[in-house]
Amino acid sequence: MRYIIIGAGAVGGAIGGRLAEAGHEVALVARGAHYEALRTHGLRLMTSEGTRTHRLPTVDGPAALGELRPDDVLVLAVKTQDSEAALEAWGPAPVAGGGTAAERLPLVCAQNGVESPRIALRRFRRVYGVCVWLPATLVEPGAVSAAGAPLTGILHLGRHPHGTDETARSIAADLEKAHFEAPVVPDVARWQYAKLLGNLANAIEAVSGVLTSEEGLALFVRVRAEGEAVLTAADIAYTGEEEQKRVRDNKIRFEPFDGSERGGGSSWQSLDRGTGTIEADYLNGEIVLLGRLHGVPTPLNELLQRLANTFARERRAAGSLPVAELVRLADEAVAFVQEERAPRP
């Protein structure tokens, strides 16, 4: 199978680079300065084992690849806010022998959140969800750091909305040969919702920096509790922390190639690069949506969603809001909701 990585940034670049190292045929899809760097200099993939440069076919859209092949696998690794545009571009792409990508090819959503597989299923017949545990950073155009060791990542994989098949098992086998663990599970959404709860911290990191202070960690506990209450009210199953811990079991340690400290997550990176967009609508915003549907107040996640979007839109510096100020705003948001819901005399 040939893997076409739609969005060869941090996660997509790490997956594509590792697959290429394992001998698989890979094509990268990127845009802007990253696209130019990949085309000119190749993908520079940095891991705890060292730095390697992979000169892989790189395009900015399906037309540049020509007719797709029946054995192609599309790996969607853009941020969720960019999924619709990517799917609109790639869905109608013709496949050799007849039909389109949306009709014939598997689409693997290697993204945070739970929304992209749902979006994709409107267009693509064969959609696979992935729960992405993969510490990776787009260091600069053309350069990706994947600092996990001994495994680069753990990628639970399954059909969306549920089930498994031979294609999922074939993809997982390729990933297993490329420094990943890739369990094929019939309930991948359960793992994705668990990851969503962890990703509620992304907006905290984005606006106030990496979570290291007691204040910041305590705030995340409150934000996560909102998320858990919402999932319970919506009767949505998610993997418990003990089960996740057993699966990880020290399989991914942070071993940066240059000895640096851990940087911020994907949302922090969006602000740091000044992209103008952020994925908060599909992380904290997913909890807000479910809360509104099921009558559960979510003032903390609403606040984080609003702040993250404001920071992205106004291109404010990542981590520039002091944690103490964020906690003050959070307390005010909760107090306002409590007052609003209090019985009136």
JSON list of C-alpha atoms in Angstrom, two decimals, residues 31-187:
[
{"chain": "A", "resi": 31, "resn": "ARG", "atom": "CA", "xyz": [1.17, 23.67, 2.01]},
{"chain": "A", "resi": 32, "resn": "GLY", "atom": "CA", "xyz": [2.98, 26.96, 2.34]},
{"chain": "A", "resi": 33, "resn": "ALA", "atom": "CA", "xyz": [6.54, 27.16, 3.62]},
{"chain": "A", "resi": 34, "resn": "HIS", "atom": "CA", "xyz": [6.39, 23.59, 4.92]},
{"chain": "A", "resi": 35, "resn": "TYR", "atom": "CA", "xyz": [5.49, 22.32, 1.44]},
{"chain": "A", "resi": 36, "resn": "GLU", "atom": "CA", "xyz": [8.35, 24.26, -0.14]},
{"chain": "A", "resi": 37, "resn": "ALA", "atom": "CA", "xyz": [10.84, 22.96, 2.43]},
{"chain": "A", "resi": 38, "resn": "LEU", "atom": "CA", "xyz": [9.71, 19.34, 2.00]},
{"chain": "A", "resi": 39, "resn": "ARG", "atom": "CA", "xyz": [9.97, 19.58, -1.77]},
{"chain": "A", "resi": 40, "resn": "THR", "atom": "CA", "xyz": [13.34, 21.28, -1.72]},
{"chain": "A", "resi": 41, "resn": "HIS", "atom": "CA", "xyz": [15.14, 19.62, 1.18]},
{"chain": "A", "resi": 42, "resn": "GLY", "atom": "CA", "xyz": [13.04, 16.59, 2.13]},
{"chain": "A", "resi": 43, "resn": "LEU", "atom": "CA", "xyz": [11.51, 15.68, 5.48]},
{"chain": "A", "resi": 44, "resn": "ARG", "atom": "CA", "xyz": [14.00, 15.97, 8.33]},
{"chain": "A", "resi": 45, "resn": "LEU", "atom": "CA", "xyz": [12.74, 13.60, 11.03]},
{"chain": "A", "resi": 46, "resn": "MET", "atom": "CA", "xyz": [14.40, 13.89, 14.43]},
{"chain": "A", "resi": 47, "resn": "THR", "atom": "CA", "xyz": [14.03, 11.11, 16.99]},
{"chain": "A", "resi": 48, "resn": "SER", "atom": "CA", "xyz": [15.99, 9.88, 19.98]},
{"chain": "A", "resi": 49, "resn": "GLU", "atom": "CA", "xyz": [17.85, 7.63, 17.50]},
{"chain": "A", "resi": 50, "resn": "GLY", "atom": "CA", "xyz": [19.13, 10.57, 15.50]},
{"chain": "A", "resi": 51, "resn": "THR", "atom": "CA", "xyz": [18.13, 12.70, 12.54]},
{"chain": "A", "resi": 52, "resn": "ARG", "atom": "CA", "xyz": [17.30, 11.31, 9.09]},
{"chain": "A", "resi": 53, "resn": "THR", "atom": "CA", "xyz": [16.21, 13.08, 5.94]},
{"chain": "A", "resi": 54, "resn": "HIS", "atom": "CA", "xyz": [13.56, 11.46, 3.75]},
{"chain": "A", "resi": 55, "resn": "ARG", "atom": "CA", "xyz": [13.17, 12.71, 0.21]},
{"chain": "A", "resi": 56, "resn": "LEU", "atom": "CA", "xyz": [9.59, 11.71, -0.49]},
{"chain": "A", "resi": 57, "resn": "PRO", "atom": "CA", "xyz": [7.13, 12.76, -3.20]},
{"chain": "A", "resi": 58, "resn": "THR", "atom": "CA", "xyz": [5.51, 15.94, -1.91]},
{"chain": "A", "resi": 59, "resn": "VAL", "atom": "CA", "xyz": [2.41, 17.61, -3.34]},
{"chain": "A", "resi": 60, "resn": "ASP", "atom": "CA", "xyz": [-0.01, 20.35, -2.38]},
{"chain": "A", "resi": 61, "resn": "GLY", "atom": "CA", "xyz": [-3.12, 18.57, -3.62]},
{"chain": "A", "resi": 62, "resn": "PRO", "atom": "CA", "xyz": [-4.46, 15.50, -5.45]},
{"chain": "A", "resi": 63, "resn": "ALA", "atom": "CA", "xyz": [-3.99, 16.92, -8.96]},
{"chain": "A", "resi": 64, "resn": "ALA", "atom": "CA", "xyz": [-0.22, 16.83, -8.56]},
{"chain": "A", "resi": 65, "resn": "LEU", "atom": "CA", "xyz": [-0.32, 13.06, -7.94]},
{"chain": "A", "resi": 66, "resn": "GLY", "atom": "CA", "xyz": [-2.49, 12.38, -10.97]},
{"chain": "A", "resi": 67, "resn": "GLU", "atom": "CA", "xyz": [-4.76, 9.36, -10.87]},
{"chain": "A", "resi": 68, "resn": "LEU", "atom": "CA", "xyz": [-4.72, 7.66, -7.47]},
{"chain": "A", "resi": 69, "resn": "ARG", "atom": "CA", "xyz": [-4.05, 3.94, -7.09]},
{"chain": "A", "resi": 70, "resn": "PRO", "atom": "CA", "xyz": [-6.47, 1.33, -5.76]},
{"chain": "A", "resi": 71, "resn": "ASP", "atom": "CA", "xyz": [-3.93, 0.39, -3.09]},
{"chain": "A", "resi": 72, "resn": "ASP", "atom": "CA", "xyz": [-3.58, 3.95, -1.74]},
{"chain": "A", "resi": 73, "resn": "VAL", "atom": "CA", "xyz": [-4.37, 4.71, 1.89]},
{"chain": "A", "resi": 74, "resn": "LEU", "atom": "CA", "xyz": [-5.26, 8.32, 2.70]},
{"chain": "A", "resi": 75, "resn": "VAL", "atom": "CA", "xyz": [-4.09, 9.40, 6.15]},
{"chain": "A", "resi": 76, "resn": "LEU", "atom": "CA", "xyz": [-5.85, 12.60, 7.21]},
{"chain": "A", "resi": 77, "resn": "ALA", "atom": "CA", "xyz": [-3.57, 14.38, 9.69]},
{"chain": "A", "resi": 78, "resn": "VAL", "atom": "CA", "xyz": [-4.61, 18.02, 9.35]},
{"chain": "A", "resi": 79, "resn": "LYS", "atom": "CA", "xyz": [-6.13, 19.83, 12.31]},
{"chain": "A", "resi": 80, "resn": "THR", "atom": "CA", "xyz": [-9.88, 19.24, 12.53]},
{"chain": "A", "resi": 81, "resn": "GLN", "atom": "CA", "xyz": [-10.68, 22.80, 11.50]},
{"chain": "A", "resi": 82, "resn": "ASP", "atom": "CA", "xyz": [-9.01, 22.03, 8.16]},
{"chain": "A", "resi": 83, "resn": "SER", "atom": "CA", "xyz": [-10.69, 18.65, 7.62]},
{"chain": "A", "resi": 84, "resn": "GLU", "atom": "CA", "xyz": [-13.61, 19.86, 5.55]},
{"chain": "A", "resi": 85, "resn": "ALA", "atom": "CA", "xyz": [-11.40, 21.59, 2.97]},
{"chain": "A", "resi": 86, "resn": "ALA", "atom": "CA", "xyz": [-9.07, 18.58, 2.74]},
{"chain": "A", "resi": 87, "resn": "LEU", "atom": "CA", "xyz": [-11.95, 16.13, 2.30]},
{"chain": "A", "resi": 88, "resn": "GLU", "atom": "CA", "xyz": [-13.55, 18.34, -0.33]},
{"chain": "A", "resi": 89, "resn": "ALA", "atom": "CA", "xyz": [-10.28, 18.31, -2.28]},
{"chain": "A", "resi": 90, "resn": "TRP", "atom": "CA", "xyz": [-9.45, 14.62, -1.97]},
{"chain": "A", "resi": 91, "resn": "GLY", "atom": "CA", "xyz": [-12.88, 12.99, -2.04]},
{"chain": "A", "resi": 92, "resn": "PRO", "atom": "CA", "xyz": [-13.51, 13.50, -5.80]},
{"chain": "A", "resi": 93, "resn": "ALA", "atom": "CA", "xyz": [-9.95, 12.52, -6.83]},
{"chain": "A", "resi": 94, "resn": "PRO", "atom": "CA", "xyz": [-10.12, 9.82, -9.53]},
{"chain": "A", "resi": 95, "resn": "VAL", "atom": "CA", "xyz": [-8.79, 6.32, -8.84]},
{"chain": "A", "resi": 96, "resn": "ALA", "atom": "CA", "xyz": [-7.28, 4.10, -11.53]},
{"chain": "A", "resi": 97, "resn": "GLY", "atom": "CA", "xyz": [-9.88, 1.62, -12.77]},
{"chain": "A", "resi": 98, "resn": "GLY", "atom": "CA", "xyz": [-12.80, 3.93, -12.06]},
{"chain": "A", "resi": 99, "resn": "GLY", "atom": "CA", "xyz": [-14.47, 5.65, -9.13]},
{"chain": "A", "resi": 100, "resn": "THR", "atom": "CA", "xyz": [-13.23, 8.27, -6.74]},
{"chain": "A", "resi": 101, "resn": "ALA", "atom": "CA", "xyz": [-11.18, 8.30, -3.56]},
{"chain": "A", "resi": 102, "resn": "ALA", "atom": "CA", "xyz": [-14.35, 8.80, -1.50]},
{"chain": "A", "resi": 103, "resn": "GLU", "atom": "CA", "xyz": [-15.89, 5.72, -3.10]},
{"chain": "A", "resi": 104, "resn": "ARG", "atom": "CA", "xyz": [-12.92, 3.37, -3.14]},
{"chain": "A", "resi": 105, "resn": "LEU", "atom": "CA", "xyz": [-10.07, 4.31, -0.80]},
{"chain": "A", "resi": 106, "resn": "PRO", "atom": "CA", "xyz": [-9.71, 3.95, 2.97]},
{"chain": "A", "resi": 107, "resn": "LEU", "atom": "CA", "xyz": [-9.44, 7.22, 4.87]},
{"chain": "A", "resi": 108, "resn": "VAL", "atom": "CA", "xyz": [-7.60, 7.09, 8.21]},
{"chain": "A", "resi": 109, "resn": "CYS", "atom": "CA", "xyz": [-8.26, 10.04, 10.53]},
{"chain": "A", "resi": 110, "resn": "ALA", "atom": "CA", "xyz": [-5.12, 10.46, 12.66]},
{"chain": "A", "resi": 111, "resn": "GLN", "atom": "CA", "xyz": [-6.29, 13.54, 14.55]},
{"chain": "A", "resi": 112, "resn": "ASN", "atom": "CA", "xyz": [-7.29, 14.84, 17.95]},
{"chain": "A", "resi": 113, "resn": "GLY", "atom": "CA", "xyz": [-10.94, 15.00, 18.89]},
{"chain": "A", "resi": 114, "resn": "VAL", "atom": "CA", "xyz": [-13.89, 12.96, 17.65]},
{"chain": "A", "resi": 115, "resn": "GLU", "atom": "CA", "xyz": [-15.42, 15.15, 14.95]},
{"chain": "A", "resi": 116, "resn": "SER", "atom": "CA", "xyz": [-13.28, 14.44, 11.87]},
{"chain": "A", "resi": 117, "resn": "PRO", "atom": "CA", "xyz": [-14.41, 10.83, 11.36]},
{"chain": "A", "resi": 118, "resn": "ARG", "atom": "CA", "xyz": [-18.02, 12.03, 11.49]},
{"chain": "A", "resi": 119, "resn": "ILE", "atom": "CA", "xyz": [-17.27, 14.74, 8.93]},
{"chain": "A", "resi": 120, "resn": "ALA", "atom": "CA", "xyz": [-15.44, 12.24, 6.75]},
{"chain": "A", "resi": 121, "resn": "LEU", "atom": "CA", "xyz": [-18.26, 9.70, 6.82]},
{"chain": "A", "resi": 122, "resn": "ARG", "atom": "CA", "xyz": [-20.46, 12.18, 4.95]},
{"chain": "A", "resi": 123, "resn": "ARG", "atom": "CA", "xyz": [-18.12, 11.83, 1.96]},
{"chain": "A", "resi": 124, "resn": "PHE", "atom": "CA", "xyz": [-16.05, 8.65, 2.32]},
{"chain": "A", "resi": 125, "resn": "ARG", "atom": "CA", "xyz": [-17.44, 5.13, 2.48]},
{"chain": "A", "resi": 126, "resn": "ARG", "atom": "CA", "xyz": [-14.50, 3.63, 4.39]},
{"chain": "A", "resi": 127, "resn": "VAL", "atom": "CA", "xyz": [-13.46, 5.72, 7.37]},
{"chain": "A", "resi": 128, "resn": "TYR", "atom": "CA", "xyz": [-11.08, 4.65, 10.13]},
{"chain": "A", "resi": 129, "resn": "GLY", "atom": "CA", "xyz": [-10.56, 6.44, 13.42]},
{"chain": "A", "resi": 130, "resn": "VAL", "atom": "CA", "xyz": [-7.25, 6.63, 15.27]},
{"chain": "A", "resi": 131, "resn": "CYS", "atom": "CA", "xyz": [-6.55, 7.51, 18.89]},
{"chain": "A", "resi": 132, "resn": "VAL", "atom": "CA", "xyz": [-3.26, 9.36, 18.56]},
{"chain": "A", "resi": 133, "resn": "TRP", "atom": "CA", "xyz": [-0.72, 9.07, 21.38]},
{"chain": "A", "resi": 134, "resn": "LEU", "atom": "CA", "xyz": [2.31, 10.51, 19.65]},
{"chain": "A", "resi": 135, "resn": "PRO", "atom": "CA", "xyz": [4.55, 13.26, 21.07]},
{"chain": "A", "resi": 136, "resn": "ALA", "atom": "CA", "xyz": [5.61, 15.22, 18.00]},
{"chain": "A", "resi": 137, "resn": "THR", "atom": "CA", "xyz": [6.46, 18.80, 17.08]},
{"chain": "A", "resi": 138, "resn": "LEU", "atom": "CA", "xyz": [6.79, 20.66, 13.81]},
{"chain": "A", "resi": 139, "resn": "VAL", "atom": "CA", "xyz": [10.07, 22.34, 14.71]},
{"chain": "A", "resi": 140, "resn": "GLU", "atom": "CA", "xyz": [10.34, 24.45, 11.56]},
{"chain": "A", "resi": 141, "resn": "PRO", "atom": "CA", "xyz": [9.29, 24.07, 7.92]},
{"chain": "A", "resi": 142, "resn": "GLY", "atom": "CA", "xyz": [10.50, 20.67, 6.74]},
{"chain": "A", "resi": 143, "resn": "ALA", "atom": "CA", "xyz": [11.59, 19.47, 10.22]},
{"chain": "A", "resi": 144, "resn": "VAL", "atom": "CA", "xyz": [9.60, 17.27, 12.60]},
{"chain": "A", "resi": 145, "resn": "SER", "atom": "CA", "xyz": [10.65, 16.06, 16.05]},
{"chain": "A", "resi": 146, "resn": "ALA", "atom": "CA", "xyz": [9.15, 12.77, 17.28]},
{"chain": "A", "resi": 147, "resn": "ALA", "atom": "CA", "xyz": [10.71, 12.31, 20.69]},
{"chain": "A", "resi": 148, "resn": "GLY", "atom": "CA", "xyz": [8.88, 9.23, 21.96]},
{"chain": "A", "resi": 149, "resn": "ALA", "atom": "CA", "xyz": [10.93, 6.15, 22.90]},
{"chain": "A", "resi": 150, "resn": "PRO", "atom": "CA", "xyz": [11.14, 3.21, 22.71]},
{"chain": "A", "resi": 151, "resn": "LEU", "atom": "CA", "xyz": [7.92, 3.54, 20.70]},
{"chain": "A", "resi": 152, "resn": "THR", "atom": "CA", "xyz": [7.30, 6.64, 18.61]},
{"chain": "A", "resi": 153, "resn": "GLY", "atom": "CA", "xyz": [3.61, 6.40, 19.43]},
{"chain": "A", "resi": 154, "resn": "ILE", "atom": "CA", "xyz": [0.57, 4.25, 20.17]},
{"chain": "A", "resi": 155, "resn": "LEU", "atom": "CA", "xyz": [-2.17, 4.43, 17.56]},
{"chain": "A", "resi": 156, "resn": "HIS", "atom": "CA", "xyz": [-5.39, 2.58, 18.39]},
{"chain": "A", "resi": 157, "resn": "LEU", "atom": "CA", "xyz": [-7.15, 1.96, 15.08]},
{"chain": "A", "resi": 158, "resn": "GLY", "atom": "CA", "xyz": [-10.63, 0.82, 14.03]},
{"chain": "A", "resi": 159, "resn": "ARG", "atom": "CA", "xyz": [-13.49, 1.39, 11.63]},
{"chain": "A", "resi": 160, "resn": "HIS", "atom": "CA", "xyz": [-15.71, 4.37, 12.25]},
{"chain": "A", "resi": 161, "resn": "PRO", "atom": "CA", "xyz": [-18.20, 4.27, 13.87]},
{"chain": "A", "resi": 162, "resn": "HIS", "atom": "CA", "xyz": [-17.26, 0.75, 15.05]},
{"chain": "A", "resi": 163, "resn": "GLY", "atom": "CA", "xyz": [-15.80, -2.55, 13.97]},
{"chain": "A", "resi": 164, "resn": "THR", "atom": "CA", "xyz": [-12.60, -3.83, 12.38]},
{"chain": "A", "resi": 165, "resn": "ASP", "atom": "CA", "xyz": [-11.64, -5.32, 9.03]},
{"chain": "A", "resi": 166, "resn": "GLU", "atom": "CA", "xyz": [-8.70, -6.66, 7.06]},
{"chain": "A", "resi": 167, "resn": "THR", "atom": "CA", "xyz": [-7.68, -3.18, 5.88]},
{"chain": "A", "resi": 168, "resn": "ALA", "atom": "CA", "xyz": [-7.38, -1.99, 9.49]},
{"chain": "A", "resi": 169, "resn": "ARG", "atom": "CA", "xyz": [-5.26, -5.02, 10.32]},
{"chain": "A", "resi": 170, "resn": "SER", "atom": "CA", "xyz": [-3.00, -4.45, 7.28]},
{"chain": "A", "resi": 171, "resn": "ILE", "atom": "CA", "xyz": [-2.47, -0.79, 8.17]},
{"chain": "A", "resi": 172, "resn": "ALA", "atom": "CA", "xyz": [-1.78, -1.72, 11.79]},
{"chain": "A", "resi": 173, "resn": "ALA", "atom": "CA", "xyz": [0.79, -4.32, 10.70]},
{"chain": "A", "resi": 174, "resn": "ASP", "atom": "CA", "xyz": [2.63, -1.67, 8.67]},
{"chain": "A", "resi": 175, "resn": "LEU", "atom": "CA", "xyz": [2.59, 0.73, 11.62]},
{"chain": "A", "resi": 176, "resn": "GLU", "atom": "CA", "xyz": [3.85, -1.96, 13.97]},
{"chain": "A", "resi": 177, "resn": "LYS", "atom": "CA", "xyz": [6.95, -2.32, 11.75]},
{"chain": "A", "resi": 178, "resn": "ALA", "atom": "CA", "xyz": [7.52, 1.44, 11.92]},
{"chain": "A", "resi": 179, "resn": "HIS", "atom": "CA", "xyz": [8.11, 2.04, 15.67]},
{"chain": "A", "resi": 180, "resn": "PHE", "atom": "CA", "xyz": [4.42, 2.26, 16.58]},
{"chain": "A", "resi": 181, "resn": "GLU", "atom": "CA", "xyz": [2.10, 0.07, 18.56]},
{"chain": "A", "resi": 182, "resn": "ALA", "atom": "CA", "xyz": [-1.19, -0.09, 16.65]},
{"chain": "A", "resi": 183, "resn": "PRO", "atom": "CA", "xyz": [-3.90, -2.10, 18.43]},
{"chain": "A", "resi": 184, "resn": "VAL", "atom": "CA", "xyz": [-6.90, -2.82, 16.18]},
{"chain": "A", "resi": 185, "resn": "VAL", "atom": "CA", "xyz": [-10.03, -2.32, 18.27]},
{"chain": "A", "resi": 186, "resn": "PRO", "atom": "CA", "xyz": [-13.75, -2.49, 17.46]},
{"chain": "A", "resi": 187, "resn": "ASP", "atom": "CA", "xyz": [-14.50, 0.46, 19.75]}
]
